[in-house]
PDB file of C-alpha atoms in Angstrom:
ATOM      1  CA  UNK A   1      85.451  78.172  69.862  1.00 98.00           C
ATOM      2  CA  UNK A   2      88.815  77.115  71.082  1.00 99.00           C
ATOM      3  CA  UNK A   3      89.821  77.136  74.765  1.00 99.00           C
ATOM      4  CA  UNK A   4      93.519  77.833  74.983  1.00 99.00           C
ATOM      5  CA  UNK A   5      93.739  77.194  78.664  1.00 99.00           C
ATOM      6  CA  UNK A   6      92.259  74.006  80.251  1.00 99.00           C
ATOM      7  CA  UNK A   7      93.891  72.436  83.248  1.00 99.00           C
ATOM      8  CA  UNK A   8      92.388  69.080  82.561  1.00 99.00           C
ATOM      9  CA  UNK A   9      94.985  67.331  84.681  1.00 98.00           C
ATOM     10  CA  UNK A  10      93.622  68.969  87.820  1.00 98.00           C
ATOM     11  CA  UNK A  11      92.509  66.653  90.555  1.00 97.00           C
ATOM     12  CA  UNK A  12      89.040  68.410  90.276  1.00 97.00           C
ATOM     13  CA  UNK A  13      88.540  66.643  86.956  1.00 98.00           C
ATOM     14  CA  UNK A  14      90.048  63.382  87.911  1.00 96.00           C
ATOM     15  CA  UNK A  15      86.778  61.483  88.061  1.00 96.00           C
ATOM     16  CA  UNK A  16      84.942  62.947  85.095  1.00 96.00           C
ATOM     17  CA  UNK A  17      87.368  64.618  82.640  1.00 97.00           C
ATOM     18  CA  UNK A  18      85.830  62.785  79.751  1.00 95.00           C
ATOM     19  CA  UNK A  19      82.399  64.023  80.689  1.00 97.00           C
ATOM     20  CA  UNK A  20      83.817  67.595  80.981  1.00 98.00           C
ATOM     21  CA  UNK A  21      85.029  67.314  77.305  1.00 98.00           C
ATOM     22  CA  UNK A  22      81.587  66.028  76.161  1.00 98.00           C
ATOM     23  CA  UNK A  23      79.860  68.938  77.862  1.00 98.00           C
ATOM     24  CA  UNK A  24      82.419  71.383  76.243  1.00 99.00           C
ATOM     25  CA  UNK A  25      81.693  69.902  72.775  1.00 98.00           C
ATOM     26  CA  UNK A  26      77.952  70.203  73.404  1.00 98.00           C
ATOM     27  CA  UNK A  27      78.484  73.823  74.308  1.00 98.00           C
ATOM     28  CA  UNK A  28      80.292  74.555  71.004  1.00 99.00           C
ATOM     29  CA  UNK A  29      83.944  74.172  72.033  1.00 99.00           C
ATOM     30  CA  UNK A  30      85.656  72.682  69.054  1.00 98.00           C
ATOM     31  CA  UNK A  31      89.039  72.275  70.450  1.00 99.00           C
ATOM     32  CA  UNK A  32      91.223  72.711  73.645  1.00 99.00           C
ATOM     33  CA  UNK A  33      94.662  73.281  74.715  1.00 99.00           C
ATOM     34  CA  UNK A  34      95.542  71.163  77.819  1.00 99.00           C
ATOM     35  CA  UNK A  35      98.094  72.885  80.079  1.00 99.00           C
ATOM     36  CA  UNK A  36     101.199  71.194  81.521  1.00 98.00           C
ATOM     37  CA  UNK A  37     102.624  72.874  84.583  1.00 98.00           C
ATOM     38  CA  UNK A  38     105.250  70.372  85.646  1.00 99.00           C
ATOM     39  CA  UNK A  39     106.872  67.230  84.300  1.00 99.00           C
ATOM     40  CA  UNK A  40     104.028  64.875  85.613  1.00 98.00           C
ATOM     41  CA  UNK A  41     101.133  67.003  84.443  1.00 98.00           C
ATOM     42  CA  UNK A  42     102.845  67.624  81.034  1.00 99.00           C
ATOM     43  CA  UNK A  43     102.998  63.840  80.576  1.00 99.00           C
ATOM     44  CA  UNK A  44      99.388  63.541  81.782  1.00 99.00           C
ATOM     45  CA  UNK A  45      98.221  66.280  79.484  1.00 99.00           C
ATOM     46  CA  UNK A  46      99.943  64.578  76.522  1.00 99.00           C
ATOM     47  CA  UNK A  47      98.168  61.365  77.250  1.00 99.00           C
ATOM     48  CA  UNK A  48      94.842  63.135  77.399  1.00 98.00           C
ATOM     49  CA  UNK A  49      95.525  64.910  74.143  1.00 99.00           C
ATOM     50  CA  UNK A  50      96.209  61.577  72.446  1.00 98.00           C
ATOM     51  CA  UNK A  51      93.033  60.182  73.887  1.00 98.00           C
ATOM     52  CA  UNK A  52      90.655  63.046  73.075  1.00 97.00           C
ATOM     53  CA  UNK A  53      89.595  64.440  69.717  1.00 96.00           C
ATOM     54  CA  UNK A  54      90.756  67.973  68.872  1.00 98.00           C
ATOM     55  CA  UNK A  55      92.886  68.426  71.956  1.00 98.00           C
ATOM     56  CA  UNK A  56      96.445  69.326  72.115  1.00 99.00           C
ATOM     57  CA  UNK A  57      98.870  70.053  75.068  1.00 99.00           C
ATOM     58  CA  UNK A  58     101.720  72.136  76.316  1.00 99.00           C
ATOM     59  CA  UNK A  59     104.869  70.861  77.991  1.00 99.00           C
ATOM     60  CA  UNK A  60     106.610  72.963  80.562  1.00 99.00           C
ATOM     61  CA  UNK A  61     107.189  74.045  84.204  1.00 99.00           C
ATOM     62  CA  UNK A  62     104.988  76.676  85.864  1.00 99.00           C
ATOM     63  CA  UNK A  63     106.785  79.312  87.936  1.00 98.00           C
ATOM     64  CA  UNK A  64     105.273  77.786  91.059  1.00 98.00           C
ATOM     65  CA  UNK A  65     107.113  74.510  90.293  1.00 98.00           C
ATOM     66  CA  UNK A  66     110.384  76.157  89.158  1.00 98.00           C
ATOM     67  CA  UNK A  67     112.225  74.760  92.219  1.00 98.00           C
ATOM     68  CA  UNK A  68     111.762  71.279  90.625  1.00 98.00           C
ATOM     69  CA  UNK A  69     113.660  72.307  87.341  1.00 98.00           C
ATOM     70  CA  UNK A  70     116.936  70.440  86.772  1.00 98.00           C
ATOM     71  CA  UNK A  71     118.694  68.606  83.913  1.00 98.00           C
ATOM     72  CA  UNK A  72     116.504  65.560  84.290  1.00 99.00           C
ATOM     73  CA  UNK A  73     113.250  67.586  84.145  1.00 99.00           C
ATOM     74  CA  UNK A  74     114.666  69.585  81.187  1.00 99.00           C
ATOM     75  CA  UNK A  75     115.315  66.397  79.218  1.00 99.00           C
ATOM     76  CA  UNK A  76     111.870  64.989  79.998  1.00 99.00           C
ATOM     77  CA  UNK A  77     110.122  68.280  78.874  1.00 99.00           C
ATOM     78  CA  UNK A  78     112.113  68.399  75.648  1.00 99.00           C
ATOM     79  CA  UNK A  79     111.183  64.856  74.835  1.00 99.00           C
ATOM     80  CA  UNK A  80     107.531  65.662  75.524  1.00 99.00           C
ATOM     81  CA  UNK A  81     107.733  68.761  73.398  1.00 98.00           C
ATOM     82  CA  UNK A  82     109.031  66.760  70.485  1.00 97.00           C
ATOM     83  CA  UNK A  83     105.626  64.964  70.200  1.00 98.00           C
ATOM     84  CA  UNK A  84     103.164  66.146  67.564  1.00 98.00           C
ATOM     85  CA  UNK A  85     100.248  66.662  70.069  1.00 99.00           C
ATOM     86  CA  UNK A  86     102.456  69.114  72.021  1.00 99.00           C
ATOM     87  CA  UNK A  87     102.142  72.555  70.442  1.00 99.00           C
ATOM     88  CA  UNK A  88     103.740  74.946  72.884  1.00 99.00           C
ATOM     89  CA  UNK A  89     106.341  75.129  75.599  1.00 99.00           C
ATOM     90  CA  UNK A  90     104.772  76.200  78.942  1.00 98.00           C
ATOM     91  CA  UNK A  91     103.054  77.101  81.065  1.00 99.00           C
ATOM     92  CA  UNK A  92     106.256  79.028  81.932  1.00 99.00           C
ATOM     93  CA  UNK A  93     107.095  82.454  83.223  1.00 99.00           C
ATOM     94  CA  UNK A  94     107.302  84.409  86.462  1.00 99.00           C
ATOM     95  CA  UNK A  95     104.961  84.824  89.470  1.00 98.00           C
ATOM     96  CA  UNK A  96     106.168  87.180  92.086  1.00 98.00           C
ATOM     97  CA  UNK A  97     102.722  87.294  93.726  1.00 95.00           C
ATOM     98  CA  UNK A  98     103.093  84.124  95.697  1.00 90.00           C
ATOM     99  CA  UNK A  99     106.725  83.098  95.266  1.00 91.00           C
ATOM    100  CA  UNK A 100     106.156  79.378  95.688  1.00 95.00           C
ATOM    101  CA  UNK A 101     109.538  79.116  94.175  1.00 98.00           C
ATOM    102  CA  UNK A 102     112.204  81.698  94.639  1.00 98.00           C
ATOM    103  CA  UNK A 103     112.570  84.461  92.106  1.00 98.00           C
ATOM    104  CA  UNK A 104     116.004  83.099  91.233  1.00 98.00           C
ATOM    105  CA  UNK A 105     114.594  79.561  90.552  1.00 98.00           C
ATOM    106  CA  UNK A 106     111.770  81.014  88.530  1.00 99.00           C
ATOM    107  CA  UNK A 107     114.055  83.008  86.382  1.00 99.00           C
ATOM    108  CA  UNK A 108     116.420  80.050  85.685  1.00 99.00           C
ATOM    109  CA  UNK A 109     113.511  77.786  84.687  1.00 99.00           C
ATOM    110  CA  UNK A 110     111.886  80.433  82.513  1.00 99.00           C
ATOM    111  CA  UNK A 111     115.086  81.276  80.700  1.00 99.00           C
ATOM    112  CA  UNK A 112     115.812  77.582  80.088  1.00 99.00           C
ATOM    113  CA  UNK A 113     112.392  77.015  78.662  1.00 99.00           C
ATOM    114  CA  UNK A 114     112.613  80.045  76.334  1.00 99.00           C
ATOM    115  CA  UNK A 115     115.921  78.680  75.007  1.00 99.00           C
ATOM    116  CA  UNK A 116     114.238  75.162  74.630  1.00 99.00           C
ATOM    117  CA  UNK A 117     111.320  76.764  72.648  1.00 99.00           C
ATOM    118  CA  UNK A 118     113.705  78.613  70.385  1.00 99.00           C
ATOM    119  CA  UNK A 119     115.650  75.527  69.785  1.00 99.00           C
ATOM    120  CA  UNK A 120     112.445  73.534  68.887  1.00 99.00           C
ATOM    121  CA  UNK A 121     110.991  76.593  67.013  1.00 99.00           C
ATOM    122  CA  UNK A 122     107.839  76.332  69.162  1.00 99.00           C
ATOM    123  CA  UNK A 123     105.617  79.039  70.503  1.00 99.00           C
ATOM    124  CA  UNK A 124     105.528  79.702  74.312  1.00 99.00           C
ATOM    125  CA  UNK A 125     102.513  79.715  76.625  1.00 99.00           C
ATOM    126  CA  UNK A 126     103.357  82.269  79.283  1.00 99.00           C
ATOM    127  CA  UNK A 127     102.421  83.217  82.769  1.00 99.00           C
ATOM    128  CA  UNK A 128     103.104  86.575  84.391  1.00 98.00           C
ATOM    129  CA  UNK A 129     101.883  87.930  87.639  1.00 97.00           C
ATOM    130  CA  UNK A 130     103.349  90.884  89.468  1.00 97.00           C
ATOM    131  CA  UNK A 131     106.591  90.433  87.616  1.00 98.00           C
ATOM    132  CA  UNK A 132     106.013  92.312  84.284  1.00 98.00           C
ATOM    133  CA  UNK A 133     109.353  94.303  84.141  1.00 98.00           C
ATOM    134  CA  UNK A 134     111.534  91.335  84.880  1.00 99.00           C
ATOM    135  CA  UNK A 135     109.337  89.008  82.750  1.00 99.00           C
ATOM    136  CA  UNK A 136     109.856  91.296  79.771  1.00 99.00           C
ATOM    137  CA  UNK A 137     113.604  91.665  80.304  1.00 99.00           C
ATOM    138  CA  UNK A 138     114.028  87.903  80.202  1.00 99.00           C
ATOM    139  CA  UNK A 139     111.705  87.349  77.360  1.00 99.00           C
ATOM    140  CA  UNK A 140     112.874  90.218  75.020  1.00 98.00           C
ATOM    141  CA  UNK A 141     116.101  88.616  73.764  1.00 98.00           C
ATOM    142  CA  UNK A 142     114.204  85.455  72.652  1.00 99.00           C
ATOM    143  CA  UNK A 143     111.255  87.072  70.771  1.00 98.00           C
ATOM    144  CA  UNK A 144     112.977  87.161  67.438  1.00 98.00           C
ATOM    145  CA  UNK A 145     113.907  83.539  67.888  1.00 98.00           C
ATOM    146  CA  UNK A 146     110.381  82.251  68.788  1.00 99.00           C
ATOM    147  CA  UNK A 147     107.525  81.676  66.384  1.00 98.00           C
ATOM    148  CA  UNK A 148     105.037  83.092  68.778  1.00 99.00           C
ATOM    149  CA  UNK A 149     104.271  83.978  72.511  1.00 99.00           C
ATOM    150  CA  UNK A 150     100.934  84.284  74.253  1.00 99.00           C
ATOM    151  CA  UNK A 151     100.541  85.751  77.694  1.00 99.00           C
ATOM    152  CA  UNK A 152      97.958  83.325  79.187  1.00 98.00           C
ATOM    153  CA  UNK A 153      95.330  84.776  81.579  1.00 98.00           C
ATOM    154  CA  UNK A 154      96.550  88.420  81.111  1.00 98.00           C
ATOM    155  CA  UNK A 155      95.654  90.543  84.214  1.00 97.00           C
ATOM    156  CA  UNK A 156      98.035  93.484  83.920  1.00 97.00           C
ATOM    157  CA  UNK A 157      97.785  97.176  83.318  1.00 97.00           C
ATOM    158  CA  UNK A 158      97.111  99.058  80.030  1.00 97.00           C
ATOM    159  CA  UNK A 159     100.915 100.017  79.801  1.00 98.00           C
ATOM    160  CA  UNK A 160     101.848  96.399  80.370  1.00 98.00           C
ATOM    161  CA  UNK A 161      99.365  95.213  77.772  1.00 98.00           C
ATOM    162  CA  UNK A 162     100.557  97.798  75.237  1.00 98.00           C
ATOM    163  CA  UNK A 163     104.114  96.706  75.747  1.00 99.00           C
ATOM    164  CA  UNK A 164     103.160  93.111  75.153  1.00 99.00           C
ATOM    165  CA  UNK A 165     101.323  94.032  71.956  1.00 98.00           C
ATOM    166  CA  UNK A 166     104.097  96.188  70.747  1.00 98.00           C
ATOM    167  CA  UNK A 167     106.579  93.180  71.138  1.00 98.00           C
ATOM    168  CA  UNK A 168     104.274  90.980  69.164  1.00 98.00           C
ATOM    169  CA  UNK A 169     102.735  88.941  71.962  1.00 99.00           C
ATOM    170  CA  UNK A 170      99.190  87.523  71.978  1.00 99.00           C
ATOM    171  CA  UNK A 171      96.881  88.139  74.831  1.00 99.00           C
ATOM    172  CA  UNK A 172      94.800  85.454  76.501  1.00 99.00           C
ATOM    173  CA  UNK A 173      91.633  86.589  78.251  1.00 99.00           C
ATOM    174  CA  UNK A 174      89.803  84.494  80.871  1.00 99.00           C
ATOM    175  CA  UNK A 175      86.696  84.792  83.092  1.00 98.00           C
ATOM    176  CA  UNK A 176      88.789  87.066  85.386  1.00 97.00           C
ATOM    177  CA  UNK A 177      87.275  89.903  83.246  1.00 98.00           C
ATOM    178  CA  UNK A 178      83.757  88.869  84.467  1.00 97.00           C
ATOM    179  CA  UNK A 179      84.784  89.639  88.093  1.00 96.00           C
ATOM    180  CA  UNK A 180      83.160  92.854  89.223  1.00 93.00           C
ATOM    181  CA  UNK A 181      85.668  93.230  92.000  1.00 92.00           C
ATOM    182  CA  UNK A 182      89.020  92.687  90.289  1.00 93.00           C
ATOM    183  CA  UNK A 183      88.194  92.541  86.539  1.00 96.00           C
ATOM    184  CA  UNK A 184      87.004  96.058  85.945  1.00 96.00           C
ATOM    185  CA  UNK A 185      90.389  97.466  84.813  1.00 96.00           C
ATOM    186  CA  UNK A 186      90.868  94.476  82.462  1.00 97.00           C
ATOM    187  CA  UNK A 187      87.358  94.940  81.066  1.00 97.00           C
ATOM    188  CA  UNK A 188      88.256  98.528  80.113  1.00 98.00           C
ATOM    189  CA  UNK A 189      91.369  97.384  78.288  1.00 98.00           C
ATOM    190  CA  UNK A 190      89.448  94.894  76.005  1.00 98.00           C
ATOM    191  CA  UNK A 191      88.722  97.405  73.114  1.00 98.00           C
ATOM    192  CA  UNK A 192      92.365  98.208  72.789  1.00 98.00           C
ATOM    193  CA  UNK A 193      93.634  94.598  72.139  1.00 99.00           C
ATOM    194  CA  UNK A 194      93.855  94.143  68.350  1.00 98.00           C
ATOM    195  CA  UNK A 195      91.497  91.349  67.293  1.00 98.00           C
ATOM    196  CA  UNK A 196      94.350  89.596  65.567  1.00 98.00           C
ATOM    197  CA  UNK A 197      96.191  89.246  68.943  1.00 99.00           C
ATOM    198  CA  UNK A 198      93.447  87.984  71.000  1.00 99.00           C
ATOM    199  CA  UNK A 199      92.545  84.527  72.334  1.00 99.00           C
ATOM    200  CA  UNK A 200      90.032  83.282  74.873  1.00 99.00           C
ATOM    201  CA  UNK A 201      90.276  80.669  77.604  1.00 99.00           C
ATOM    202  CA  UNK A 202      88.611  79.361  80.776  1.00 99.00           C
ATOM    203  CA  UNK A 203      91.730  78.334  82.902  1.00 99.00           C
ATOM    204  CA  UNK A 204      89.271  75.725  84.181  1.00 99.00           C
ATOM    205  CA  UNK A 205      88.766  74.570  86.838  1.00 98.00           C
ATOM    206  CA  UNK A 206      89.950  77.933  88.130  1.00 98.00           C
ATOM    207  CA  UNK A 207      88.403  81.407  87.501  1.00 97.00           C
ATOM    208  CA  UNK A 208      84.707  80.528  87.365  1.00 97.00           C
ATOM    209  CA  UNK A 209      83.081  83.773  85.965  1.00 97.00           C
ATOM    210  CA  UNK A 210      81.502  85.457  88.965  1.00 95.00           C
ATOM    211  CA  UNK A 211      78.680  86.819  86.930  1.00 95.00           C
ATOM    212  CA  UNK A 212      77.409  83.373  85.599  1.00 94.00           C
ATOM    213  CA  UNK A 213      73.931  82.357  86.614  1.00 92.00           C
ATOM    214  CA  UNK A 214      73.008  79.846  87.757  1.00 91.00           C
ATOM    215  CA  UNK A 215      76.376  78.960  89.394  1.00 90.00           C
ATOM    216  CA  UNK A 216      77.339  75.340  88.840  1.00 89.00           C
ATOM    217  CA  UNK A 217      76.774  73.097  92.013  1.00 87.00           C
ATOM    218  CA  UNK A 218      80.420  72.116  91.788  1.00 87.00           C
ATOM    219  CA  UNK A 219      81.583  75.675  91.877  1.00 90.00           C
ATOM    220  CA  UNK A 220      84.409  74.782  89.512  1.00 97.00           C
ATOM    221  CA  UNK A 221      84.940  76.317  86.080  1.00 98.00           C
ATOM    222  CA  UNK A 222      84.681  74.144  82.925  1.00 98.00           C
ATOM    223  CA  UNK A 223      85.611  74.605  79.271  1.00 99.00           C
ATOM    224  CA  UNK A 224      81.789  74.383  78.583  1.00 98.00           C
ATOM    225  CA  UNK A 225      81.520  77.917  79.987  1.00 98.00           C
ATOM    226  CA  UNK A 226      83.833  79.439  77.334  1.00 99.00           C
ATOM    227  CA  UNK A 227      80.755  80.641  75.461  1.00 98.00           C
ATOM    228  CA  UNK A 228      79.851  82.856  78.358  1.00 98.00           C
ATOM    229  CA  UNK A 229      83.377  84.421  78.469  1.00 99.00           C
ATOM    230  CA  UNK A 230      83.311  84.935  74.639  1.00 99.00           C
ATOM    231  CA  UNK A 231      79.927  86.618  74.727  1.00 98.00           C
ATOM    232  CA  UNK A 232      80.908  88.987  77.631  1.00 98.00           C
ATOM    233  CA  UNK A 233      84.279  89.833  75.925  1.00 99.00           C
ATOM    234  CA  UNK A 234      82.496  90.527  72.640  1.00 99.00           C
ATOM    235  CA  UNK A 235      79.929  92.691  74.452  1.00 98.00           C
ATOM    236  CA  UNK A 236      82.629  94.791  76.133  1.00 98.00           C
ATOM    237  CA  UNK A 237      84.594  95.126  72.844  1.00 98.00           C
ATOM    238  CA  UNK A 238      81.550  96.146  70.900  1.00 98.00           C
ATOM    239  CA  UNK A 239      81.651  93.118  68.564  1.00 98.00           C
ATOM    240  CA  UNK A 240      79.312  90.329  67.903  1.00 99.00           C
ATOM    241  CA  UNK A 241      80.153  86.900  69.442  1.00 99.00           C
ATOM    242  CA  UNK A 242      80.310  85.370  66.006  1.00 98.00           C
ATOM    243  CA  UNK A 243      82.846  87.802  64.828  1.00 99.00           C
ATOM    244  CA  UNK A 244      85.010  87.374  67.910  1.00 99.00           C
ATOM    245  CA  UNK A 245      84.703  83.575  67.664  1.00 99.00           C
ATOM    246  CA  UNK A 246      85.866  83.686  64.053  1.00 99.00           C
ATOM    247  CA  UNK A 247      88.882  85.783  64.631  1.00 99.00           C
ATOM    248  CA  UNK A 248      90.080  84.066  67.822  1.00 99.00           C
ATOM    249  CA  UNK A 249      89.723  80.691  66.184  1.00 99.00           C
ATOM    250  CA  UNK A 250      91.792  81.917  63.276  1.00 99.00           C
ATOM    251  CA  UNK A 251      94.359  83.252  65.753  1.00 99.00           C
ATOM    252  CA  UNK A 252      94.636  79.875  67.407  1.00 99.00           C
ATOM    253  CA  UNK A 253      95.062  78.010  64.066  1.00 99.00           C
ATOM    254  CA  UNK A 254      97.886  80.311  62.934  1.00 98.00           C
ATOM    255  CA  UNK A 255      99.611  80.499  66.240  1.00 99.00           C
ATOM    256  CA  UNK A 256      99.704  76.811  67.148  1.00 99.00           C
ATOM    257  CA  UNK A 257      99.656  75.516  63.616  1.00 98.00           C
ATOM    258  CA  UNK A 258      96.632  73.267  64.177  1.00 98.00           C
ATOM    259  CA  UNK A 259      93.324  72.506  62.435  1.00 97.00           C
ATOM    260  CA  UNK A 260      90.011  71.917  64.181  1.00 97.00           C
TER     261      UNK A 260
END
C-alpha cells in the first residue's frame, strides 16, 4: 500500500514521526508521499523524505497559505522541486470554503504553480473545495502540458468527479468516505471511478475514519490506518482489497515515477 497524502510535518507528529512511520510499515504501508503546504513545510517534508525509506515529498503552497506567495517563495519552491525526492508540485489549488487567503491570492498562487509544474514537467498534487468551476477553468489550459494531476482528498459531486476523470485527472480517496454523516455521497461514487485513476490516502493526522474501532487514544489519524480505508473502499467498489491494493500501487508508480 502507498499513502499519497501524509502531513508528517504537522505539529501533531513532531514528537514521534519516526514511530508513526514504523507503525505504518508494520501495517503494510510500503511508501508515503509527504505533503508540503508552504515553503517551510515543503522544506521540512524534503528533509523527512531524505531521512526515511520509501518516502517522497511534494513542494508547494496550499490555498490557505496563498497570501504568502511571492517571488521569493516561488524561487524556493522551484529549488525544492528540483530535488529528486520531490515528485510533485503541491499541495496547490483553490479552497473557497474557508477563504483563509482571498480568492484572488489563491488563483494567483495556483496558476503560478501550474506554470512551474509544466516548466519542470512534474505532476501536480491538487486541492479543491467548494471551487470546482473556477478550479477547472484555471487548470484546463495546463493539462496538456503536465505529466499528470491528482485531486487529493476528493469530496465533490458525481458531475464534478466525471469532469475530472474526463480531463484525465486521478482521484485521491481518504477516510472521508468512512464518515456516515458527510461521506455517503462520495461512497456512492466509488464504483464509478476507473480503477486506473484511483489512489488512496489518509491525509493524516486529519480525517480519522469515523467508523474505525477502537478509536486511537490520540484521536489523530495515522498512515498505519490506510489498510482500513483500503478495505472499506474495496468493499464499496465490490473488489477485493488485494486487487485494489495492486492497482492503486501501480497507479502511484506510474504517476509519480517511483519504485517501492
